[in-house]
Coordinates of C-alpha atoms and ligand atoms in Angstrom, one line a residue:
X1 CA -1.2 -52.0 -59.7
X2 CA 1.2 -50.9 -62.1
X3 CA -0.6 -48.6 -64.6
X4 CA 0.8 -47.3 -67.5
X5 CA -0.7 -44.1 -68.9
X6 CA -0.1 -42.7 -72.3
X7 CA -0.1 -38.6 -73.0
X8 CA 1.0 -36.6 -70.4
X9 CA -0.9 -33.6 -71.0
X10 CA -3.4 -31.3 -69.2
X11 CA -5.4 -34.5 -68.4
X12 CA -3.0 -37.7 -68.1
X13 CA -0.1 -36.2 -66.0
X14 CA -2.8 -35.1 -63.2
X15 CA -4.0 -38.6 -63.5
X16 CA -0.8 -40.4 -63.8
X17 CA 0.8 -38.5 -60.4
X18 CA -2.8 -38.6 -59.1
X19 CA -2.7 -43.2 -59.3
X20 CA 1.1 -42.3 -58.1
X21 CA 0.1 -40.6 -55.0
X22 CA -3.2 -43.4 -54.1
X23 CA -0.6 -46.9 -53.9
X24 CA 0.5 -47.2 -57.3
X25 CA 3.3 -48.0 -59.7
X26 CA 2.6 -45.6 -62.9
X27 CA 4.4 -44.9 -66.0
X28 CA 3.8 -41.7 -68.1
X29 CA 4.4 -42.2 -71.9
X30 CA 4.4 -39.5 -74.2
X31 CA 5.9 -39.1 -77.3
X32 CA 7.2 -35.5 -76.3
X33 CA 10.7 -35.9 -75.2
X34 CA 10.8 -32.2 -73.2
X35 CA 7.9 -33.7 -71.0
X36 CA 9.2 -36.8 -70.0
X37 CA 12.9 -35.1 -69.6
X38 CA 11.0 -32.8 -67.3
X39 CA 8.8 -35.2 -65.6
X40 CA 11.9 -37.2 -64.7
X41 CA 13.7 -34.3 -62.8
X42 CA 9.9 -33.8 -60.8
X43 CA 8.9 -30.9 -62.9
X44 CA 6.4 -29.8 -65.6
X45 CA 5.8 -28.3 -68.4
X46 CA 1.9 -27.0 -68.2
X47 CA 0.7 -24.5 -66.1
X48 CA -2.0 -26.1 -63.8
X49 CA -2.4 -25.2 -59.9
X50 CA -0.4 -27.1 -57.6
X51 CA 0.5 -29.6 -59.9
X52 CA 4.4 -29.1 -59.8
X53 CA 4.6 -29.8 -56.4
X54 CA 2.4 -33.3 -56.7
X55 CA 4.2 -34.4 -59.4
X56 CA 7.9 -33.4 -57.9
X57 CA 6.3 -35.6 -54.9
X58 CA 5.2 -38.6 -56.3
X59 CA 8.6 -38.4 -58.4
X60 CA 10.5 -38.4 -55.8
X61 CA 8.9 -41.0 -53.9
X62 CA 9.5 -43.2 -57.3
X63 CA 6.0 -44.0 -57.5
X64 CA 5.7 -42.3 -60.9
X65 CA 8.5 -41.8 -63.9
X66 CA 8.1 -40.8 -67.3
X67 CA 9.5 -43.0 -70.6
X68 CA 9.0 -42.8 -74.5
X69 CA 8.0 -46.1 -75.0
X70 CA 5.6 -48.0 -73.1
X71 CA 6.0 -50.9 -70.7
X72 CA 3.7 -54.1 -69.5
X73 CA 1.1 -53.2 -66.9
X74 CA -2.0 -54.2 -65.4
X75 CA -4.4 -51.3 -67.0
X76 CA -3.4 -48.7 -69.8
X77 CA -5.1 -45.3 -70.0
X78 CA -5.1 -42.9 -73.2
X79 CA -5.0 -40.0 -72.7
X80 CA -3.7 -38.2 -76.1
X81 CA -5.3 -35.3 -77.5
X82 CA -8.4 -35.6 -80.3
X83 CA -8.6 -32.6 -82.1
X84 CA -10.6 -31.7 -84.9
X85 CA -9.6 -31.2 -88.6
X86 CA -10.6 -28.3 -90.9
X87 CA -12.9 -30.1 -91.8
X88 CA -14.7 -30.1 -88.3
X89 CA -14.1 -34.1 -88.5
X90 CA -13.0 -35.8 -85.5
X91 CA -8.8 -36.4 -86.0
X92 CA -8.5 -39.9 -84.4
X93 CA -4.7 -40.3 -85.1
X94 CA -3.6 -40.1 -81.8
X95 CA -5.7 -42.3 -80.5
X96 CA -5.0 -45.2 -83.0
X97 CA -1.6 -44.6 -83.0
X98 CA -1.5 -45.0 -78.8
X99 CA -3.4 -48.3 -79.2
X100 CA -1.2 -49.8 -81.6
X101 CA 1.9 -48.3 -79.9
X102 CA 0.6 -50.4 -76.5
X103 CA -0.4 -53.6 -78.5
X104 CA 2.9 -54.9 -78.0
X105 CA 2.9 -54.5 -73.9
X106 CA -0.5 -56.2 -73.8
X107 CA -1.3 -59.5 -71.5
X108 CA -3.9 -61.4 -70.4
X109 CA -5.7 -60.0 -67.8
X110 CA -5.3 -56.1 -68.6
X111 CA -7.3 -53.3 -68.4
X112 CA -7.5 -51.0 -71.1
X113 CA -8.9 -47.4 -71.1
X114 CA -9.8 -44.5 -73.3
X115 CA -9.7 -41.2 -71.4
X116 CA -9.4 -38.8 -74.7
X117 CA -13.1 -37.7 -75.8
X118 CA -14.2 -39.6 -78.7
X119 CA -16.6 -39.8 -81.3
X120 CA -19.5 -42.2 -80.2
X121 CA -17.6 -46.3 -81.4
X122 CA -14.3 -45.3 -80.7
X123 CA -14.0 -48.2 -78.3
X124 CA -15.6 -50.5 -80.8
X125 CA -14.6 -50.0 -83.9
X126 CA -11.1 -48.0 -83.9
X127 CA -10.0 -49.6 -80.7
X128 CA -10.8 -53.0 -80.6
X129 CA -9.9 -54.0 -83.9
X130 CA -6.6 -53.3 -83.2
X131 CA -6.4 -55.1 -79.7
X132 CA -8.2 -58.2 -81.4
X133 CA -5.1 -58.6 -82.6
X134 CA -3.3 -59.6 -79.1
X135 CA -5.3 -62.6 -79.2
X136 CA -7.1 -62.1 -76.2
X137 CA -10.9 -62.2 -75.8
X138 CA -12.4 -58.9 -75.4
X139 CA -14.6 -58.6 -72.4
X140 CA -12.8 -62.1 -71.2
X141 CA -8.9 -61.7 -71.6
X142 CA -8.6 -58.1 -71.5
X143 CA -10.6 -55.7 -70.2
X144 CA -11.7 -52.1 -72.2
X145 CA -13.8 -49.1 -72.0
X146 CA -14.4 -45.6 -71.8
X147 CA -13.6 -43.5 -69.3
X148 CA -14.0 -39.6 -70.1
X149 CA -12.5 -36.5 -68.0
X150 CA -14.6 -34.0 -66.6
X151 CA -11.9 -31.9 -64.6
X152 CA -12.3 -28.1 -65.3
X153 CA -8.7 -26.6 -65.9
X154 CA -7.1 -24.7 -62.8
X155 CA -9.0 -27.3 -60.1
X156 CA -7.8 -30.6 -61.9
X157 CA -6.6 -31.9 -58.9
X158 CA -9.4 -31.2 -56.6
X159 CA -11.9 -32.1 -59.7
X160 CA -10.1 -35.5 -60.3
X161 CA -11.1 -36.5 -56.7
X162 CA -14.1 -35.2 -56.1
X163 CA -16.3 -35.3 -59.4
X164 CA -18.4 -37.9 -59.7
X165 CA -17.3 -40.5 -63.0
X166 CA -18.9 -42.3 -65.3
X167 CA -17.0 -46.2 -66.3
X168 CA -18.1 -47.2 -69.7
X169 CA -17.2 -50.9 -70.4
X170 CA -17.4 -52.9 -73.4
X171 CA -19.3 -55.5 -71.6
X172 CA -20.0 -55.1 -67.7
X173 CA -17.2 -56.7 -65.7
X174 CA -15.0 -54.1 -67.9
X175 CA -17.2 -51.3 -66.6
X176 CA -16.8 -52.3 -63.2
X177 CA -12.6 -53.2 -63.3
X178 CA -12.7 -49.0 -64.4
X179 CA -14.7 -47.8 -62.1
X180 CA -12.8 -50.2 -59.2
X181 CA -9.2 -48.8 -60.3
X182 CA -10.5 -45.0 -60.4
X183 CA -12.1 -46.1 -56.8
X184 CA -8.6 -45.5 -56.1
X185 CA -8.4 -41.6 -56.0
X186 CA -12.6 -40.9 -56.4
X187 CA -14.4 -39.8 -53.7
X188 CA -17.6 -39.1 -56.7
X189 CA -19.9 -41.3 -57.5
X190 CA -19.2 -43.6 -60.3
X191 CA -21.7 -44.8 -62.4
X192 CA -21.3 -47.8 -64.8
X193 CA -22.3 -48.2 -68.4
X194 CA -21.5 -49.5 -71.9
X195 CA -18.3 -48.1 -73.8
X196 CA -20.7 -46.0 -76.1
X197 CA -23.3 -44.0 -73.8
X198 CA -20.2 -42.6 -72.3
X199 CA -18.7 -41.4 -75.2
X200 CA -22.1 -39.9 -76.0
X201 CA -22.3 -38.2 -72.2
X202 CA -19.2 -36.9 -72.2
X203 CA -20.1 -35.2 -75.7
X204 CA -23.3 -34.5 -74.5
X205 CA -22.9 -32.7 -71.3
X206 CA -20.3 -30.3 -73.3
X207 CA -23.0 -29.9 -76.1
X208 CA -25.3 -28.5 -73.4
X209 CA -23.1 -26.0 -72.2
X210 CA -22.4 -25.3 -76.0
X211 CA -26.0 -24.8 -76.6
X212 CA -26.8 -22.6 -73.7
X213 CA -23.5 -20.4 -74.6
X214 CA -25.3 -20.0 -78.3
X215 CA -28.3 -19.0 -76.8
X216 CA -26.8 -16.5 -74.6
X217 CA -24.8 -15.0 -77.5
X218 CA -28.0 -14.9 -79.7
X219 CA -29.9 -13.2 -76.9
X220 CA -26.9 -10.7 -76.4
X221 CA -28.3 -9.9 -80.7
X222 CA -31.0 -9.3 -80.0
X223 CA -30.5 -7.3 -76.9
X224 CA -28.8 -4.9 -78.8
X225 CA -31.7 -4.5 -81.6
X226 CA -34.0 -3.8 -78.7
X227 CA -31.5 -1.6 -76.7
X228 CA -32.2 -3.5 -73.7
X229 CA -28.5 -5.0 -71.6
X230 CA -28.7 -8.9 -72.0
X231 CA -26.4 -9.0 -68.4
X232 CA -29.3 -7.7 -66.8
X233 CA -31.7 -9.7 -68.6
X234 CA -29.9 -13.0 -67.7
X235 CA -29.2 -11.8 -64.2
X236 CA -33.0 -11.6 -63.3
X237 CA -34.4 -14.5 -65.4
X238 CA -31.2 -16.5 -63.6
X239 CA -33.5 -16.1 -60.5
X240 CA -36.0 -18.6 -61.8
X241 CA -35.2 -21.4 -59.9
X242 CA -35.4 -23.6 -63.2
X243 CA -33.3 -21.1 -65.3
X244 CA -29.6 -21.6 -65.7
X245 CA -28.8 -19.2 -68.8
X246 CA -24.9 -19.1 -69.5
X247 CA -23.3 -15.7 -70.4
X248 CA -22.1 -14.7 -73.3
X249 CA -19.1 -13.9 -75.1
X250 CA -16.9 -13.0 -78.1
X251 CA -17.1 -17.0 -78.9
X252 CA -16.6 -20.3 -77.6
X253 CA -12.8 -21.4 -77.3
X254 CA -10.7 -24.7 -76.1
X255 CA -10.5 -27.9 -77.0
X256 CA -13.8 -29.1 -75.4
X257 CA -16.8 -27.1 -75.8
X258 CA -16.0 -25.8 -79.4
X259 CA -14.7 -29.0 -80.6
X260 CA -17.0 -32.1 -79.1
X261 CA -20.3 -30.8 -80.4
X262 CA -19.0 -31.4 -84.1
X263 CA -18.0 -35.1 -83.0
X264 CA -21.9 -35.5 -82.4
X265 CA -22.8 -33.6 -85.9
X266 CA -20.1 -35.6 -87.5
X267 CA -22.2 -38.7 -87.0
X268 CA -25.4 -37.6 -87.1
X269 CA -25.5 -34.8 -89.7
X270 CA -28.9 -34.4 -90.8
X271 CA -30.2 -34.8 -87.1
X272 CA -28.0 -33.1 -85.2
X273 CA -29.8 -29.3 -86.5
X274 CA -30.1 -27.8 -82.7
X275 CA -26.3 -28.4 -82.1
X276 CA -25.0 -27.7 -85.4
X277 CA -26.6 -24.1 -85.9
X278 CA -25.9 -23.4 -81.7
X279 CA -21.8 -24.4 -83.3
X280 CA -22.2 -21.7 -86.4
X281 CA -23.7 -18.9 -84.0
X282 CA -20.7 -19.1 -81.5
X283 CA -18.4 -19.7 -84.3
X284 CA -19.7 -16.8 -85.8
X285 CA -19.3 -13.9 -82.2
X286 CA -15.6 -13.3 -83.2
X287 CA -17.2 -11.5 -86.5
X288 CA -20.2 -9.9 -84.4
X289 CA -17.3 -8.2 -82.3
X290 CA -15.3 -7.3 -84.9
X291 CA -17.9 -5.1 -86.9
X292 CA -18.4 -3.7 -83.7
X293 CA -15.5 -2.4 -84.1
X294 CA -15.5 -1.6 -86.9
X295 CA -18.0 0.8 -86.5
X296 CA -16.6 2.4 -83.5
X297 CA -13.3 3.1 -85.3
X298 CA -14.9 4.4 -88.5
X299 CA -13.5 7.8 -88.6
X300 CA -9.8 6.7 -87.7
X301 CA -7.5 6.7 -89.8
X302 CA -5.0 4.3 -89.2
X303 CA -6.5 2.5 -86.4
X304 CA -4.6 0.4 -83.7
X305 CA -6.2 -1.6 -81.0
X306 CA -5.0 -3.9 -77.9
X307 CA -6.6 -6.7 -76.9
X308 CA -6.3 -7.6 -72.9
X309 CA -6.7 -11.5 -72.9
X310 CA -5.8 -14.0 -75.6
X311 CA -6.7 -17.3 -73.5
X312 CA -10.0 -19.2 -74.3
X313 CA -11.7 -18.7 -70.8
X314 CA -10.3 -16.6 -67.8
X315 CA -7.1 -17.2 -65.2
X316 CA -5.7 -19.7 -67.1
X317 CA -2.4 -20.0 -69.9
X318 CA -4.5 -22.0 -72.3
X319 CA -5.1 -20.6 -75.8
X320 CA -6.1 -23.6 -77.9
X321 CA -9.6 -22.5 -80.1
X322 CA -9.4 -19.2 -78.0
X323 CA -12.5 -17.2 -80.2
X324 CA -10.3 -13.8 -79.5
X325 CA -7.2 -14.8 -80.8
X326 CA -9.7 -15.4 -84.2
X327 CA -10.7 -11.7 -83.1
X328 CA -7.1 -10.3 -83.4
X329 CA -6.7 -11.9 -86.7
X330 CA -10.2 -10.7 -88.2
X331 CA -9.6 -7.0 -87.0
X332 CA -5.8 -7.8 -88.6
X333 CA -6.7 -9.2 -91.9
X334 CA -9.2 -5.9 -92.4
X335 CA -6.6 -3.0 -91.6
X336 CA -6.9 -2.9 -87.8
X337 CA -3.3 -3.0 -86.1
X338 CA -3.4 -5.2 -83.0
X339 CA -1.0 -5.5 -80.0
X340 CA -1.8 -8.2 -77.4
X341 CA -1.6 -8.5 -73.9
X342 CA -1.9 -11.2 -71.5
X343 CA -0.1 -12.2 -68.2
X344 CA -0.8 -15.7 -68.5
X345 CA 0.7 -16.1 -72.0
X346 CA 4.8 -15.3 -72.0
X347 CA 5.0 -13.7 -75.3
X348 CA 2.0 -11.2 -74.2
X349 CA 3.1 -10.6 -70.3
X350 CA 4.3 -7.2 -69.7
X351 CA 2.8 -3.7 -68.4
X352 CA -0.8 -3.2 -69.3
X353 CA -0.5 0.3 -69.8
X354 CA 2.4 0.2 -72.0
X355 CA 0.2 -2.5 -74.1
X356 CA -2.0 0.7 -74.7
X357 CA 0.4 2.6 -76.1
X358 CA -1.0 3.9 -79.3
X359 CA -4.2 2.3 -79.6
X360 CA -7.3 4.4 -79.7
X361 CA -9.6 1.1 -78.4
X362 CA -8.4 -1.5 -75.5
X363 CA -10.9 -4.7 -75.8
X364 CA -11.3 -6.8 -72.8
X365 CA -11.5 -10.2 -74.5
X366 CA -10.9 -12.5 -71.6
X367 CA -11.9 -12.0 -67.7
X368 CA -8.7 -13.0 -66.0
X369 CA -9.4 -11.2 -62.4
X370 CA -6.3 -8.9 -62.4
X371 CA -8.8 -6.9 -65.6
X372 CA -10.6 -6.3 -62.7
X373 CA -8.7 -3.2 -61.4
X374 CA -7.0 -1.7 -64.5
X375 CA -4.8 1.1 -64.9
X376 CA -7.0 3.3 -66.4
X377 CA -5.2 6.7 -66.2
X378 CA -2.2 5.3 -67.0
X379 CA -3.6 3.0 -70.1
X380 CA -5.6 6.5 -71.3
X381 CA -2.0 8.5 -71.1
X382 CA -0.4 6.1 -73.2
X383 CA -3.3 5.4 -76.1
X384 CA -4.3 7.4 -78.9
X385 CA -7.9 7.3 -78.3
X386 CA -9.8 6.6 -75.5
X387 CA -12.2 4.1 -76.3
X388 CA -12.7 0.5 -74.3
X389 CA -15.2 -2.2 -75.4
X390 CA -15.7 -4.8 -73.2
X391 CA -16.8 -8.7 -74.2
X392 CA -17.6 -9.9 -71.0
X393 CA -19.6 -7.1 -69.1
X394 CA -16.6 -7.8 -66.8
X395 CA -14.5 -4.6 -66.4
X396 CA -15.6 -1.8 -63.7
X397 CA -16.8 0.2 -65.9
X398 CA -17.9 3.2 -63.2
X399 CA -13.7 3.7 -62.5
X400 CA -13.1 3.6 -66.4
X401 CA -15.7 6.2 -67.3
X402 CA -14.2 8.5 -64.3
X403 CA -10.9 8.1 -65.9
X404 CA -11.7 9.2 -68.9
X405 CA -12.5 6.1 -70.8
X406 CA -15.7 5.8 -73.4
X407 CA -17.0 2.3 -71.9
X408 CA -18.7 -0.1 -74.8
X409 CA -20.1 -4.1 -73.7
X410 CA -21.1 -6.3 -76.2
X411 CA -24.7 -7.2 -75.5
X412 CA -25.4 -3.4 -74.5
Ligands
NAD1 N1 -7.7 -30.5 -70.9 C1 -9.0 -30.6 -70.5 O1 -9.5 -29.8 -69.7 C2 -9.8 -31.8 -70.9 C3 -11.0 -32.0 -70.1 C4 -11.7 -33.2 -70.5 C5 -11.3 -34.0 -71.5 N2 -10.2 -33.7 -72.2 C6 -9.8 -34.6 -73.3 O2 -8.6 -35.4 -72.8 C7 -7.8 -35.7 -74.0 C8 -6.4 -35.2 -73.7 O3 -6.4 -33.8 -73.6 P1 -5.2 -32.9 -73.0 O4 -5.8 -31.6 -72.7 O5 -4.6 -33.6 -71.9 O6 -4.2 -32.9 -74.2 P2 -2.7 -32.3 -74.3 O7 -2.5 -31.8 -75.6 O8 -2.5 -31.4 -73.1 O9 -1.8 -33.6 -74.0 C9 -1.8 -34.7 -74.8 C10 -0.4 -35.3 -74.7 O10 -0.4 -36.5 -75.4 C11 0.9 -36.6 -76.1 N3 0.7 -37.5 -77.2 C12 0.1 -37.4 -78.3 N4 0.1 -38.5 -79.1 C13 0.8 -39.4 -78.4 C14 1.2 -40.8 -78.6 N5 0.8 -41.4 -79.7 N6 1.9 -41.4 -77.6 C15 2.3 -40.7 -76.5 N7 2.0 -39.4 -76.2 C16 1.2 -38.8 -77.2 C17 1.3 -35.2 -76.5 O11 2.6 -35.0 -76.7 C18 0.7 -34.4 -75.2 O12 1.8 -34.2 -74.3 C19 -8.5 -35.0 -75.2 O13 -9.3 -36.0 -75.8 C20 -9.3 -34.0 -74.5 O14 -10.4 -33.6 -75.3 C21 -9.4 -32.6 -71.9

């Protein structure tokens, strides 16, 4: 088939060389000209495992190019990005604008799906309105669904393949033409559906995770009031074979977890109360952390501290919603000097212990394995003070305290 996919990010260029590599013809659209320029010479522009290689290969081969405009096909996928506002409202602009902006290339017989998480009607009432106007009969002429991405970043291409994948249809022969064409590439399960219970899983399943995160993070509080460590707490209540407690953190960051919950809330305000207050209590760790320390730098003058990790999870260059990078900015805005480090992010790369230089605390904000062994001698000659907290219960603490260090873990 000849399948043109439209936003060539984190999700759609995996995708798009992905259909390359399994027999066929795929065009990447995005409206960024430095990522189709650099698709076009096989190479990329995100940082995601292996992926340079794959694309470079299916490139080569000719099986997948990159243009600014689209072209007719035989199934369209969006895959642009849907933020939210300040507001914590869904921002559907890129998804309209990709519909209308593939109107034009539409023809009887074509497939159309939504990869982008979307508020619960997206398909019904932002999309098809504007494909109504090919002329086509929904469900008859053309094809359309729902389709979402469940791919954790860093094993996208493994995760593509062998995740099981839920195909949402406006009607059921739409349902099944997705879940034939990703047949392609899964070696999941896929399971069938109507357009809007999988725009409600996808929301759902990252609601859960939300949830559990909040509940971690409020245990963590009240850990601390009761001087018992919530690690060890969750550790051995983990070994309840029917308990699964997530860990927690200085927040919740990215573009998934922190953002879909509020697409659920937007629609169903006054009954969403669970998933709304689990939002405000991982919105609010970045503050927790911060008068944290606060406290521990009370009787500095001038205080300075460095973060290690900017990124919203660990091991990866992603910093979209990360919960520390609101950290840096709280400690920031109330007198606290900051200097970053993190050798996943370019402007932050550099020698760890340098990064110390001056700073009487070093915070562990994000677990990206090389924090596991630290230059502590070297970090301690270069600070000020000699402090380390850590958010993640993550750093080895015993070779820290040895070195001199004064460890501190949130939830401890
Ligand atoms: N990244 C993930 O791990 C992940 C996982 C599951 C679901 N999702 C969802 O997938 C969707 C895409 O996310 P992403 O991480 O790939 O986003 P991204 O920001 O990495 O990429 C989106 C791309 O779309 C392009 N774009 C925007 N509007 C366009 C338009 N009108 N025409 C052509 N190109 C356009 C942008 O230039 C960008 O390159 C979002 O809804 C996201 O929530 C992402």
């Amino acid at each position: 088939m000849k399948i043109c996919v439209i936003g060539l990010g984190y999700i759609g260029l995996p995708t798009s060389a992905m259909f390359a590599a399994h027999g066929h013809n795929v065009l990447g659209v995005d409206k960024n000209p430095a990522v189709i320029e650099a698709l076009n010479q096989g190479s990329i522009i995100i940082e995601e495992a292996n992926l340079d290689s794959f694309v470079k290969d299916v490139v080569e081969k000719g099986t997948l190019r990159g243009a600014m405009e689209p072209e007719e096909a035989d199934a369209f996928i969006i895959a642009v990005p849907t933020p939210i506002t300040e507001e914590k409202k869904a921002d559907m602009r890129y998804v309209q604008a990709a519909t209308e902006m593939i109107l034009p290339y539409i023809r009887k017989g074509n497939l159309v799906i939504l990869e982008s998480t979307s508020p619960v009607g997206t398909v019904e009432q932002l999309m098809l309105p504007i494909l109504e106007k090919s002329g086509l009969k929904m469900g008859e002429e053309l094809f359309v669904g729902h389709s979402p991405e469940r791919v954790i970043p860093g094993q996208i291409l493994y995760e593509l393949v062998h995740n099981s994948r839920i195909a949402g249809g406006i009607n059921a022969i739409s349902a099944q033409k997705i879940a034939e064409l990703y047949r392609s590439f899964v070696e999941g399960e896929i399971y069938q559906c109507d357009a809007r219970t999988a725009e409600l899983c996808k929301l759902t399943e990252n609601t859960f995770r939300d949830i559990n995160i909040a509940f971690a993070n409020e245990l963590a509080q009240i850990c601390e009031n009761l001087d018992i460590d919530v690690w060890q707490v969750i550790q051995l209540c983990n070994k309840h074979p029917r308990v699964n407690i997530h860990q927690p953190g200085p927040g919740v960051g990215g573009h998934c977890i922190a953002v879909d919950p509020w697409f659920i809330i937007e629609k169903q305000p006054d009954t969403a109360k669970l998933i709304h207050q689990a939002r405000l209590i991982n919105d609010y760790m970045p503050e927790y952390v911060a008068a944290h320390i606060y406290e521990l730098l009370e009787d500095v003058e001038q205080p300075q501290v460095t973060i290690l990790g900017l990124t919203y999870k660990p091991d990866v260059d992603d910093i979209r919603e990360s919960p520390v990078l609101k950290l840096a900015a709280l400690l920031e805005k109330n007198g606290v000097a900051v200097k970053r480090h993190d050798p996943f992010v370019k402007a932050y790369q550099g020698d760890v212990a340098e990064a110390c230089a001056g700073s009487h605390l070093v915070l562990l904000g994000v677990h990206h394995q090389q924090y596991k062994a630290l230059p502590a001698k070297e970090m301690l000659a270069a600070m000020a003070g000699k402090l380390f907290y850590d958010t993640r219960n993550f750093a080895d603490e015993p070779s820290l305290t040895e070195a001199g260090f004064e460890v501190y873990s949130l939830g401890r």
